[in-house]
MMTF fields as JSON, N, C-alpha, C and O atoms, coordinates in Angstrom:
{
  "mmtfVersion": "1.0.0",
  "mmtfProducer": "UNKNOWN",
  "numBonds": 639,
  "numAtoms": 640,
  "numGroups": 160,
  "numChains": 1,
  "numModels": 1,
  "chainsPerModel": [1],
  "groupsPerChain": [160],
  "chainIdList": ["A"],
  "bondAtomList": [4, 2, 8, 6, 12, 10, 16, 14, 20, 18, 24, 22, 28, 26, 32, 30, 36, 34, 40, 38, 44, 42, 48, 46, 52, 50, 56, 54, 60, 58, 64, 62, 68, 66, 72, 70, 76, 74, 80, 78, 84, 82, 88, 86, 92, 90, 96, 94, 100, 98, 104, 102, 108, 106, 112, 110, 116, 114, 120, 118, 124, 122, 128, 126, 132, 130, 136, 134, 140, 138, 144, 142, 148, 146, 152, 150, 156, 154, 160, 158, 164, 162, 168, 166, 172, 170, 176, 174, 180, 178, 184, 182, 188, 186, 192, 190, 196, 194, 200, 198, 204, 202, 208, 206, 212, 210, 216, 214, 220, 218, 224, 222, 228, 226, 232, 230, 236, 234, 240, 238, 244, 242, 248, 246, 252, 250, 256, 254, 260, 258, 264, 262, 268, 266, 272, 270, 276, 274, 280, 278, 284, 282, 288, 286, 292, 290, 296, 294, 300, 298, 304, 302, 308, 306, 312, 310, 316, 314, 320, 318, 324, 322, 328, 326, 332, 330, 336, 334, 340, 338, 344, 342, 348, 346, 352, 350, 356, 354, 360, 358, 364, 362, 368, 366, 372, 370, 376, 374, 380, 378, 384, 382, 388, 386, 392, 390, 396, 394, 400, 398, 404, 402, 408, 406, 412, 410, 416, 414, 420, 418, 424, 422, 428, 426, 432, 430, 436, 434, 440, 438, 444, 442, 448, 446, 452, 450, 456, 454, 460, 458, 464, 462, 468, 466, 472, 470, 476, 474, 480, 478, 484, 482, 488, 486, 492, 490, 496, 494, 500, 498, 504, 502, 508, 506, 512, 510, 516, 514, 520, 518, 524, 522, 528, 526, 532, 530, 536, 534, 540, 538, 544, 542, 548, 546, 552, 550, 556, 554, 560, 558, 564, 562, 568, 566, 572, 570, 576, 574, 580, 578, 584, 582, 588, 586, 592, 590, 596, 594, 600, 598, 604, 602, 608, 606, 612, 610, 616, 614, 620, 618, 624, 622, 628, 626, 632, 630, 636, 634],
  "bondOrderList": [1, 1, 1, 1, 1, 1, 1, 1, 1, 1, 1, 1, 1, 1, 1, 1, 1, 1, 1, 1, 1, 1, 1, 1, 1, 1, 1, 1, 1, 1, 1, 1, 1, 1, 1, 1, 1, 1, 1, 1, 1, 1, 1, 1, 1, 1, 1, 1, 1, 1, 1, 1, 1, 1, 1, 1, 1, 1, 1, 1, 1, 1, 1, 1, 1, 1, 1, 1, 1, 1, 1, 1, 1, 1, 1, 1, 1, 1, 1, 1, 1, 1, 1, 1, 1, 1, 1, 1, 1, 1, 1, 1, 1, 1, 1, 1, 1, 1, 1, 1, 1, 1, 1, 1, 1, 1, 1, 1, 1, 1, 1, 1, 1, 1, 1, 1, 1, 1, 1, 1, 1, 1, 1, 1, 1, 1, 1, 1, 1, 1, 1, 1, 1, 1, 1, 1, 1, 1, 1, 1, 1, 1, 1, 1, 1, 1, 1, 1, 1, 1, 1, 1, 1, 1, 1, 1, 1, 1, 1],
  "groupList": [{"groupName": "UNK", "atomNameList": ["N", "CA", "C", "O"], "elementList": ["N", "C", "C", "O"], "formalChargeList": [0, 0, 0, 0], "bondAtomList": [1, 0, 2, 1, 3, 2], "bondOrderList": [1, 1, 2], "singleLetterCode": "X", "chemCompType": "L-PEPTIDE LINKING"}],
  "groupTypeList": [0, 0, 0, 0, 0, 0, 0, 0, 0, 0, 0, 0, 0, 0, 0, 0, 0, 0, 0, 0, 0, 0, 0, 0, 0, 0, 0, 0, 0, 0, 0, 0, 0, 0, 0, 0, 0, 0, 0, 0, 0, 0, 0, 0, 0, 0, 0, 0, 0, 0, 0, 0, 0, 0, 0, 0, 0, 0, 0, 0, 0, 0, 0, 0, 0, 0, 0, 0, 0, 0, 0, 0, 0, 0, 0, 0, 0, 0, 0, 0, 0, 0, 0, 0, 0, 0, 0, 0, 0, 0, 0, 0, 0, 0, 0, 0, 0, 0, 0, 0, 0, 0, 0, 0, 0, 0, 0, 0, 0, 0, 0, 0, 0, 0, 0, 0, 0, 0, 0, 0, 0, 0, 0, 0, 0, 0, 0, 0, 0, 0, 0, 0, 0, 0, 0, 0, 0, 0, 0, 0, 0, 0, 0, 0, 0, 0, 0, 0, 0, 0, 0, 0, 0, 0, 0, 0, 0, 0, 0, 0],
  "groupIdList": [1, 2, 3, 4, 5, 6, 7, 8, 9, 10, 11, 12, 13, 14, 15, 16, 17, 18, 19, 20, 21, 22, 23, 24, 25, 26, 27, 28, 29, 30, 31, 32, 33, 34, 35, 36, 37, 38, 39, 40, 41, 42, 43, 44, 45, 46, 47, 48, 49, 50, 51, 52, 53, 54, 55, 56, 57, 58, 59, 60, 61, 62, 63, 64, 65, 66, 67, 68, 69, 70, 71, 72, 73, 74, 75, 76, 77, 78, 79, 80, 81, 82, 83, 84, 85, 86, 87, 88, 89, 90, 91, 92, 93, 94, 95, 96, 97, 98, 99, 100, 101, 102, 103, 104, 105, 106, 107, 108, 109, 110, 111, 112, 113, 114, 115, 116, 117, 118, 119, 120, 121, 122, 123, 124, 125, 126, 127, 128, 129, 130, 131, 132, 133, 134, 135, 136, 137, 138, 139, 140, 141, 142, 143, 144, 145, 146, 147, 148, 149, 150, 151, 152, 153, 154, 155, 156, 157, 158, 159, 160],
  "secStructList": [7, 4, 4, 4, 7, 1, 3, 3, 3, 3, 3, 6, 6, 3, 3, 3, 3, 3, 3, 3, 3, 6, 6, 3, 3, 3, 3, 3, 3, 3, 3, 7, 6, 6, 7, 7, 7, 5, 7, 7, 1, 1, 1, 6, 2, 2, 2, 2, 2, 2, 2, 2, 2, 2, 2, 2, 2, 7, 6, 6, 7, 7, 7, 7, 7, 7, 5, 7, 7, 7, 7, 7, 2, 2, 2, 2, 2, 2, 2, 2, 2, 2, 2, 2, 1, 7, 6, 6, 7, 7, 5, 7, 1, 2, 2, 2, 2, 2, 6, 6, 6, 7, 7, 2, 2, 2, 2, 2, 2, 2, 2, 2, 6, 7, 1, 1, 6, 6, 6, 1, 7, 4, 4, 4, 5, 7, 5, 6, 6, 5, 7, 7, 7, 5, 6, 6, 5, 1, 1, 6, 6, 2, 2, 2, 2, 2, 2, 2, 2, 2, 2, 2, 6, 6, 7, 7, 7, 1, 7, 7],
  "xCoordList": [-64.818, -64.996, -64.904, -63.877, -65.755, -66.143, -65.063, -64.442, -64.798, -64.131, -62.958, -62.15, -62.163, -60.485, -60.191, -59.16, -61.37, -61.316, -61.069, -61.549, -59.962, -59.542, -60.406, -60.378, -61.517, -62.482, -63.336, -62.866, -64.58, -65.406, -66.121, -66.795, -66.18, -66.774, -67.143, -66.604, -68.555, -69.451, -68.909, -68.09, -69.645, -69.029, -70.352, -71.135, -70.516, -71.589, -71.718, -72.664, -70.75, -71.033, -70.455, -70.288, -70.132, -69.587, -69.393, -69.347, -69.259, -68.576, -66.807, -66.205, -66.05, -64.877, -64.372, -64.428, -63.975, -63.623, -61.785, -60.927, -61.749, -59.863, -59.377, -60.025, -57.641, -57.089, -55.612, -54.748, -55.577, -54.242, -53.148, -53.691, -51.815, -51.057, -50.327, -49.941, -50.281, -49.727, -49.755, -50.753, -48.613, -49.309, -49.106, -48.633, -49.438, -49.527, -50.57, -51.283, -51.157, -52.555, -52.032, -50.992, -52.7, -52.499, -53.726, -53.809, -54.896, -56.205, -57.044, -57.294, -57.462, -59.026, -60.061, -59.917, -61.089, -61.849, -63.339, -63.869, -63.742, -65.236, -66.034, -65.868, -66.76, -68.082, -69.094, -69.044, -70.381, -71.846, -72.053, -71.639, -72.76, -73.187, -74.408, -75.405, -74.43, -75.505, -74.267, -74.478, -73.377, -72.322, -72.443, -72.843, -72.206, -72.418, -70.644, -69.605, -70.997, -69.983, -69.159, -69.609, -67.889, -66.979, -66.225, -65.221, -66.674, -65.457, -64.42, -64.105, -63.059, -62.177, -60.997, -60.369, -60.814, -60.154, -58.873, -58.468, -57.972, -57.095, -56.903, -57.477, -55.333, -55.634, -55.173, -55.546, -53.987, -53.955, -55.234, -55.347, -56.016, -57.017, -58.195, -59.278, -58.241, -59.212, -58.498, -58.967, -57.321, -56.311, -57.085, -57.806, -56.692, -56.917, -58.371, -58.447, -59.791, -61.112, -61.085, -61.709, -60.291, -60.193, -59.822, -60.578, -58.887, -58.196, -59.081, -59.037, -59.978, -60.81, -61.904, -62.31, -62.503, -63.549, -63.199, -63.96, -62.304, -61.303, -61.479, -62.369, -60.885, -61.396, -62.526, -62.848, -63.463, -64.824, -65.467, -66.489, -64.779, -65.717, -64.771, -65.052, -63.497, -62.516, -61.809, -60.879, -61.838, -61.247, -59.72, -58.942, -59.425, -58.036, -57.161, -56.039, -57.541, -57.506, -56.365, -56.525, -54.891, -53.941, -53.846, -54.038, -53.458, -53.182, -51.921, -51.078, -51.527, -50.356, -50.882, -51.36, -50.63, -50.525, -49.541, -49.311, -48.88, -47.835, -48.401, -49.255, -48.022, -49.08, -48.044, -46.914, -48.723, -47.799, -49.306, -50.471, -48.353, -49.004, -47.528, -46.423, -47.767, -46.935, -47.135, -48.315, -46.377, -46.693, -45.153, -44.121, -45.291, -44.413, -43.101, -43.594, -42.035, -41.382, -42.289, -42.267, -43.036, -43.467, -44.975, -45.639, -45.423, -46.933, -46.488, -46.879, -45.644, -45.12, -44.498, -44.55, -44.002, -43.979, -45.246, -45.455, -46.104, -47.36, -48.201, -49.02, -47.914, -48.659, -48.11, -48.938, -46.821, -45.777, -46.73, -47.154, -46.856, -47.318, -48.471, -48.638, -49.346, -51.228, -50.639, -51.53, -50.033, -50.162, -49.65, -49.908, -49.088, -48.531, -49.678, -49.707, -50.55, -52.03, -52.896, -53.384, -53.183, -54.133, -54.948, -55.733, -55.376, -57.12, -57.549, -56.956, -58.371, -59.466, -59.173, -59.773, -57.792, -57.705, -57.786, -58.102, -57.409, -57.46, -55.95, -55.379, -55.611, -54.64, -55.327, -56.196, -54.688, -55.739, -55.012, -54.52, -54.69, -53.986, -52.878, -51.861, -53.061, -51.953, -51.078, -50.043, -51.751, -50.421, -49.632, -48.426, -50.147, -49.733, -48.321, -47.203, -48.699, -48.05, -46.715, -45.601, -47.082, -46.219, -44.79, -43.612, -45.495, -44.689, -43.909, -43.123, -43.963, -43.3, -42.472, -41.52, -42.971, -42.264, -43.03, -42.313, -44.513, -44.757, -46.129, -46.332, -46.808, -48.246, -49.488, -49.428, -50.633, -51.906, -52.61, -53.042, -52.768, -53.101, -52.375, -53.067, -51.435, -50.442, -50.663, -50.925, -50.54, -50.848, -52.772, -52.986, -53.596, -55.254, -54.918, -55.705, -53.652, -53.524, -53.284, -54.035, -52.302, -51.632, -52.133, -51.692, -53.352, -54.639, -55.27, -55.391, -55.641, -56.651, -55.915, -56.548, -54.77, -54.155, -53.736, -53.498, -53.656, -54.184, -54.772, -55.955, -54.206, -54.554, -55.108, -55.811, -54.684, -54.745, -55.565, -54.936, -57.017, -57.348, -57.423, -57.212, -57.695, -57.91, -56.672, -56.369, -55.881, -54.072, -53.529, -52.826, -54.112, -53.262, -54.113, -53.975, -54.843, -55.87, -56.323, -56.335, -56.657, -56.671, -57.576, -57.646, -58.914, -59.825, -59.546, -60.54, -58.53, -58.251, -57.375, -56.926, -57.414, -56.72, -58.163, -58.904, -58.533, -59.353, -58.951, -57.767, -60.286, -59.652, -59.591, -60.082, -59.017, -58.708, -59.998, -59.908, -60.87, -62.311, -63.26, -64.1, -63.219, -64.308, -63.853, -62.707, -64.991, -64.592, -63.644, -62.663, -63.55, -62.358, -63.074, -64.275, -62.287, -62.522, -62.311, -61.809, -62.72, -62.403, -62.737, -63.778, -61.893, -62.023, -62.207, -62.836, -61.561, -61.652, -63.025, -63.442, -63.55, -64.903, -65.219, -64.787, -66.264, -66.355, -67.834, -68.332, -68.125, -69.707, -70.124, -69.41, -71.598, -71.813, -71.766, -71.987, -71.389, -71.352, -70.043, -69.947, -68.695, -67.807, -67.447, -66.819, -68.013, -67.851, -68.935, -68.794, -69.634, -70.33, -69.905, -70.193, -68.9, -67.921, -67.175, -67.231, -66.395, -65.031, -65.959, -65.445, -66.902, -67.598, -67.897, -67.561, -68.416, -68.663, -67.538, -67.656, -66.179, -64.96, -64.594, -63.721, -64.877, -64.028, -65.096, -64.718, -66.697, -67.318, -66.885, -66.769, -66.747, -66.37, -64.897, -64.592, -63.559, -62.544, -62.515, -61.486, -63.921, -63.68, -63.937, -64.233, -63.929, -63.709, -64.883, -65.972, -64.93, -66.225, -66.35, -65.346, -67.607, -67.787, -68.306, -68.834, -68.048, -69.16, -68.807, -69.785, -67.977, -67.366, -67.438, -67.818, -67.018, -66.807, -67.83, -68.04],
  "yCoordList": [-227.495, -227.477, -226.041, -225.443, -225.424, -224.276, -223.918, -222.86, -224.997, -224.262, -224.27, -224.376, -224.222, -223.908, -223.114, -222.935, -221.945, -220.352, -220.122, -220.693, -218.902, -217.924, -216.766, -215.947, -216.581, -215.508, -216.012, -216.852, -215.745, -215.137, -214.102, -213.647, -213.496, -211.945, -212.072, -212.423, -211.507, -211.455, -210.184, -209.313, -210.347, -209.995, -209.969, -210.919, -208.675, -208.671, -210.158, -210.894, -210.432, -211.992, -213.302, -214.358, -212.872, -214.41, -213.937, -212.762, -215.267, -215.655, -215.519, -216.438, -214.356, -215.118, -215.704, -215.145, -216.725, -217.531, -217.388, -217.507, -217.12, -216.626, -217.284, -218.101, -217.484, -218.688, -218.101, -217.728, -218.13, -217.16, -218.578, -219.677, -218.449, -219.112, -217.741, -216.879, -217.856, -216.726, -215.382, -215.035, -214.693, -213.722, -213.246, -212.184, -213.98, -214.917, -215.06, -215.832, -214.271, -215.137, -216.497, -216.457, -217.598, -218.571, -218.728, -219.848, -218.182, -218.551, -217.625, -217.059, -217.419, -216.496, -217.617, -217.658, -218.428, -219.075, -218.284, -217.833, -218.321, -217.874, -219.017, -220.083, -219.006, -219.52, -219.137, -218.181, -220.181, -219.625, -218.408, -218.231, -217.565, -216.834, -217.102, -217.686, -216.814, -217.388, -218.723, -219.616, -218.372, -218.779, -218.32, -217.156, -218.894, -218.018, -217.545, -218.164, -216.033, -215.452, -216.116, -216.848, -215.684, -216.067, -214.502, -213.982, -214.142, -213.734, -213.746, -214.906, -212.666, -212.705, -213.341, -212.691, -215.073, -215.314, -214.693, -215.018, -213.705, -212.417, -211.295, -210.926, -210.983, -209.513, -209.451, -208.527, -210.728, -210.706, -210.8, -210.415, -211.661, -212.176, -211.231, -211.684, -209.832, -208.916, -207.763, -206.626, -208.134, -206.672, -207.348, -206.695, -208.571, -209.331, -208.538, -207.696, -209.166, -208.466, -207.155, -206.738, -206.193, -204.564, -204.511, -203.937, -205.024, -204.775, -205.297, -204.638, -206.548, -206.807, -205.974, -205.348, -205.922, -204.763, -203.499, -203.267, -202.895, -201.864, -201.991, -201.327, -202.633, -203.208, -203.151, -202.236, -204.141, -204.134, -202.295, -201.986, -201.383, -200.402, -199.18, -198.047, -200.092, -198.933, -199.743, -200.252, -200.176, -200.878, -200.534, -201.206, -199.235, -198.609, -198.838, -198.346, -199.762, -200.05, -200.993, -202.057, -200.514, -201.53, -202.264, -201.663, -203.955, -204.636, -204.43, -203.994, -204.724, -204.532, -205.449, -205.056, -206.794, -207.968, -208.97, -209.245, -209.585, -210.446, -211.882, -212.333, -212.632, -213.239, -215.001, -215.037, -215.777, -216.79, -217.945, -218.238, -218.23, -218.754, -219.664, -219.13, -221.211, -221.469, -222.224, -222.554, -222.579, -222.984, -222.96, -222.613, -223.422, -224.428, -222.653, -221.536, -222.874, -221.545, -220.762, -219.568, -221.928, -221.132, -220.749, -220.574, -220.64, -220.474, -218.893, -217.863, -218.985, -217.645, -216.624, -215.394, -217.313, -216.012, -215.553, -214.36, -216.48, -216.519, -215.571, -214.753, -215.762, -214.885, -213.44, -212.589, -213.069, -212.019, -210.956, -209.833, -211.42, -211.126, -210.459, -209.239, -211.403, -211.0, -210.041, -209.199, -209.841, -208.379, -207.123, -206.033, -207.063, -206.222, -205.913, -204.791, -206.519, -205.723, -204.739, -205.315, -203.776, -202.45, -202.632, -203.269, -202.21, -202.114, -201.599, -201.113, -201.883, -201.795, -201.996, -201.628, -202.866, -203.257, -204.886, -205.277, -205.817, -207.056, -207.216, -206.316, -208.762, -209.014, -210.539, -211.146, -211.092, -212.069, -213.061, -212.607, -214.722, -215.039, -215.491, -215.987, -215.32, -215.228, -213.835, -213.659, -212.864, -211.613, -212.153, -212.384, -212.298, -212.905, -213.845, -213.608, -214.876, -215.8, -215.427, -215.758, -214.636, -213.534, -213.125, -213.354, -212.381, -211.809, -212.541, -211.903, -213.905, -214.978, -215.819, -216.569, -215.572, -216.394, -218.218, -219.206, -218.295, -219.25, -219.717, -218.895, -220.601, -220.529, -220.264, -220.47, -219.771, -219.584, -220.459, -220.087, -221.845, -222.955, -223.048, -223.35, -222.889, -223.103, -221.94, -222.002, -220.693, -219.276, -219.676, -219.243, -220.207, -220.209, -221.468, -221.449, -222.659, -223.544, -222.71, -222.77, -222.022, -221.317, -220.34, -220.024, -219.777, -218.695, -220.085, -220.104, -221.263, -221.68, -222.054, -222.261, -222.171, -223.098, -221.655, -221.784, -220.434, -219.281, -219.492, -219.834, -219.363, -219.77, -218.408, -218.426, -217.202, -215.549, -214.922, -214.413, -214.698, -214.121, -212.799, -212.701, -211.385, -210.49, -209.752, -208.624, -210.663, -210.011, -210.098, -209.369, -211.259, -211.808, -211.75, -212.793, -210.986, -210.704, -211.807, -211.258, -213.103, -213.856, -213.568, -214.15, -212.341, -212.242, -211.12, -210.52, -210.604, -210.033, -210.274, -209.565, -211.421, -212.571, -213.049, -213.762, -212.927, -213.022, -213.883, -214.166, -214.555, -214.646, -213.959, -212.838, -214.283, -213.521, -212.954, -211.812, -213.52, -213.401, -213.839, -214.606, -213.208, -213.396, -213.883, -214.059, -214.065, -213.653, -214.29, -213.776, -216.036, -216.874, -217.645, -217.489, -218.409, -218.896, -218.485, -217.411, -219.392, -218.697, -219.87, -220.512, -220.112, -220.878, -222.324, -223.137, -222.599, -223.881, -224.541, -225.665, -222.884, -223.071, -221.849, -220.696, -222.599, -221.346, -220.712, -219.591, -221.501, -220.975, -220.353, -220.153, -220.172, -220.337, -219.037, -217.907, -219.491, -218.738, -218.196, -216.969, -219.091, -218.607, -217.014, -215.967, -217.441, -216.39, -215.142, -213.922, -215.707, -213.969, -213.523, -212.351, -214.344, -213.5, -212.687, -211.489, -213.176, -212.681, -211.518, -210.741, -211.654, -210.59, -209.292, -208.151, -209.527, -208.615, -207.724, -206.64, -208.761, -208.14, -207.258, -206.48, -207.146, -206.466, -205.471, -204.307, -205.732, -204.294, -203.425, -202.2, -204.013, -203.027, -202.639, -201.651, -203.287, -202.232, -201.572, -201.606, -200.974, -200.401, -201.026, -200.415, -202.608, -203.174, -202.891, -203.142, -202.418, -202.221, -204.123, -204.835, -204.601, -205.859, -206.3, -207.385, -204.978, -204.934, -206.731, -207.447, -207.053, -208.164, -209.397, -210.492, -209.057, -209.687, -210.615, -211.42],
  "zCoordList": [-210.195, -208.76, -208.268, -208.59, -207.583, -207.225, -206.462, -206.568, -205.529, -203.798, -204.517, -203.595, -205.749, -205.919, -206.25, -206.898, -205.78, -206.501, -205.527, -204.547, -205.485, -204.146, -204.187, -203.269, -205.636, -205.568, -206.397, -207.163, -206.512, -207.722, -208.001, -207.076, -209.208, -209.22, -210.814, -211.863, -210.282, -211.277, -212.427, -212.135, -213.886, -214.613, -215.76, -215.796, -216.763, -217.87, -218.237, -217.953, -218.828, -219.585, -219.12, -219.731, -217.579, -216.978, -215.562, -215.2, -214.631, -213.583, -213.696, -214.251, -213.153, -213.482, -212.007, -210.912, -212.275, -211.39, -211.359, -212.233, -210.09, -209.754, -209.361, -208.708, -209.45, -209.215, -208.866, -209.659, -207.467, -207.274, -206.607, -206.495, -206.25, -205.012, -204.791, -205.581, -203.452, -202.665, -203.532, -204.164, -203.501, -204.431, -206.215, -206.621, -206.746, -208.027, -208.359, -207.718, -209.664, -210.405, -211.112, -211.77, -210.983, -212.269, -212.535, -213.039, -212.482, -213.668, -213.572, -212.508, -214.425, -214.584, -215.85, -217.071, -214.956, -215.958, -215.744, -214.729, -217.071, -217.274, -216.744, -217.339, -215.872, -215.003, -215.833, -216.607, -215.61, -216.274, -215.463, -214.318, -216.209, -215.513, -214.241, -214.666, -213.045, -211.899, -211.01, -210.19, -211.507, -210.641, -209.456, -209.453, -208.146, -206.892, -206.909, -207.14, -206.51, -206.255, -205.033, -204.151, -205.207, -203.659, -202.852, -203.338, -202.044, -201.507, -201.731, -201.993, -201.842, -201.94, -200.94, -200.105, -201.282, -199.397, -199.037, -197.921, -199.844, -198.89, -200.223, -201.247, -199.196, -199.898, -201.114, -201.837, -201.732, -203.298, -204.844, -206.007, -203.699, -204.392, -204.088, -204.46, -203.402, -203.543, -204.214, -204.267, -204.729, -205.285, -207.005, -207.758, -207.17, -208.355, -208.819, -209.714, -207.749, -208.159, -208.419, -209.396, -207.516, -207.708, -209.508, -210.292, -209.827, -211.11, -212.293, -213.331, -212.246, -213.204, -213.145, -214.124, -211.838, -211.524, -212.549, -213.488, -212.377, -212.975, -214.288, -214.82, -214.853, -216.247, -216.646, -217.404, -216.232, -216.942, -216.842, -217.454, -216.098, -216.378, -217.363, -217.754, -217.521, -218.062, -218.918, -218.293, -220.342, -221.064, -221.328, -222.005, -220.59, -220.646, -219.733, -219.856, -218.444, -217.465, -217.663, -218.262, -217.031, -217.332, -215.951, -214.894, -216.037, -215.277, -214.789, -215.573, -213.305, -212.95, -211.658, -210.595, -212.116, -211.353, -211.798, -212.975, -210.583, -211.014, -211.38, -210.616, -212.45, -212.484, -213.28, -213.768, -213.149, -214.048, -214.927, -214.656, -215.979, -217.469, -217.5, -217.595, -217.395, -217.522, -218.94, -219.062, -219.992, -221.215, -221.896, -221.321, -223.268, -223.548, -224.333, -224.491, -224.549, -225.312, -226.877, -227.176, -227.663, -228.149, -227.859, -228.881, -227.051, -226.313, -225.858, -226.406, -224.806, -224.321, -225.56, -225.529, -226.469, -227.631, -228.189, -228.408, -228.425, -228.927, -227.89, -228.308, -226.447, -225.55, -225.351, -225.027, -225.506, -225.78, -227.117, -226.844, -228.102, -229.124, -228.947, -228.976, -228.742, -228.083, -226.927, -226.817, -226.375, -224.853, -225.816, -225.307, -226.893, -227.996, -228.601, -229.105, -228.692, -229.559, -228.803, -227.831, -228.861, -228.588, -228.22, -228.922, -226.844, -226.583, -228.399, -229.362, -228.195, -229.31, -230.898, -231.908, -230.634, -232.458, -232.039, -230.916, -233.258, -233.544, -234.665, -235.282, -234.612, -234.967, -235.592, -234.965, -237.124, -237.222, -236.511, -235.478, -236.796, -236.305, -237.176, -236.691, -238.554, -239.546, -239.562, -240.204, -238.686, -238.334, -236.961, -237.047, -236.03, -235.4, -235.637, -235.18, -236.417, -236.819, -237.34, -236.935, -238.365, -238.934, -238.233, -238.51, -237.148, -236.238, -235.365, -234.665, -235.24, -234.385, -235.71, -235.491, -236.983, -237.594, -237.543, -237.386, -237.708, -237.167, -238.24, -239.133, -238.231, -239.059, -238.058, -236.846, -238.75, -237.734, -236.869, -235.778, -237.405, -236.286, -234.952, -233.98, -234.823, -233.802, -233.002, -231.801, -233.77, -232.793, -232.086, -230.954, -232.576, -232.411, -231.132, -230.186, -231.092, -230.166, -228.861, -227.888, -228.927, -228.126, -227.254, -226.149, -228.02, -227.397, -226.483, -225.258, -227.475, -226.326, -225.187, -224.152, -225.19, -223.618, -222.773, -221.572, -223.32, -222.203, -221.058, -221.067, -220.069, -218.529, -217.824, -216.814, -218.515, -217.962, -218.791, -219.718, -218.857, -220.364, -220.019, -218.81, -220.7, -220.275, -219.924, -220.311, -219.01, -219.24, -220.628, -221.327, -220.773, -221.927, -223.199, -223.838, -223.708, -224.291, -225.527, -226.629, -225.548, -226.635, -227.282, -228.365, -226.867, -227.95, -228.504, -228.914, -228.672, -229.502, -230.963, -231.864, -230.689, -231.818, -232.92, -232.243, -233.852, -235.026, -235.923, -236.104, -236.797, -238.017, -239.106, -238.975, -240.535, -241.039, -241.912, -242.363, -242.09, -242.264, -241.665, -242.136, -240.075, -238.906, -237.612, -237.199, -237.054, -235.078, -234.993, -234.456, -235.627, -235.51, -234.128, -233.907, -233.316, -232.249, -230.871, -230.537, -230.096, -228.367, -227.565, -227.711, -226.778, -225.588, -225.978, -225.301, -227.213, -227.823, -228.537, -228.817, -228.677, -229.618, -230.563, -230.555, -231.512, -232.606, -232.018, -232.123, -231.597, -231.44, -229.773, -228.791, -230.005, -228.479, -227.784, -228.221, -226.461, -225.203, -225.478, -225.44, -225.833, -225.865, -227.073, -226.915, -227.889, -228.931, -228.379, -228.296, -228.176, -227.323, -226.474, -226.23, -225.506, -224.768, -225.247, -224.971, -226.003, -226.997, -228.143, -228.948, -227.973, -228.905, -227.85, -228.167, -226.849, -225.694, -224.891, -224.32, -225.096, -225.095, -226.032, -225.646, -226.876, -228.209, -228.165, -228.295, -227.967, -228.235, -226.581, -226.567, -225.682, -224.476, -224.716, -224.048, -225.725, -225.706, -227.483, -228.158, -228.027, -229.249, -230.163, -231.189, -230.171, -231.505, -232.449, -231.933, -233.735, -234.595, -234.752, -234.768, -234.84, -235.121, -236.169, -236.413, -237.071, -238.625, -239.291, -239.504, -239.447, -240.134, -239.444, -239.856, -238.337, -237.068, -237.186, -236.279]
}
């Protein structure tokens, strides 16, 4: 449903569609692209567009929005982890895993129920031999997103 966006703003490979309460992000979903844009309806939710805007032309571009992901204790370690990885590297999701003490299915669950992407960088999560998944798919639209992400912050995609 279109109208539960407090914005939309167009984007190389998507609509992102914004999802603030007061001044609080809780969503950023990818829209088809030819999504009709929205206006920003105030001033959290045109600070929000400034900062992705920001982003898409500066992959160095740090967020500094207050924002909530609400999810289960180990989702938020799992999301803790992914904001610890580098513009322009990758982590597979068996390092990941690693690092929480946990196995890779569970870390690849935990990316998809990501409510914040881009803060919370889930495409920068791989597998351990290839793109791996995104947005609860291997193929598609979704993986050319997550591919379009990684070549705008550095990522070589030789393997990829």
């Amino acid at each position: 449903m279109l109208e539960t966006y407090s914005a939309r703003i167009a984007a190389p490979f998507a609509v992102l569609g914004i999802r603030t309460a007061g001044e609080c992000l809780t969503g950023i979903e990818y829209l088809p692209l030819g999504a009709p844009a929205l206006a920003p309806l105030d001033a959290f939710s045109a600070e929000v567009c400034r900062q992705l805007e920001a982003y898409l032309e500066d992959p160095d571009f740090r967020f500094d929005l207050r924002y909530r992901n609400p999810g289960s204790g180990y989702q938020q370690r799992v999301w803790d982890a992914i904001q610890r990885i580098p513009r322009g590297r990758t982590m597979s999701y068996a390092e990941v895993a690693g690092r929480i003490g946990s196995a890779p299915r569970p870390v690849g669950t935990a990316c998809g129920a990501n409510r914040i992407p881009l803060l919370i960088p889930c495409h920068r999560v791989v597998a351990s031999g290839g793109i791996g998944g995104f947005m609860h798919s291997r193929g598609g639209r979704a993986i050319e997103i997550k591919r379009w992400l990684l070549r705008h912050e550095g990522v070589q995609l030789g393997k990829l």
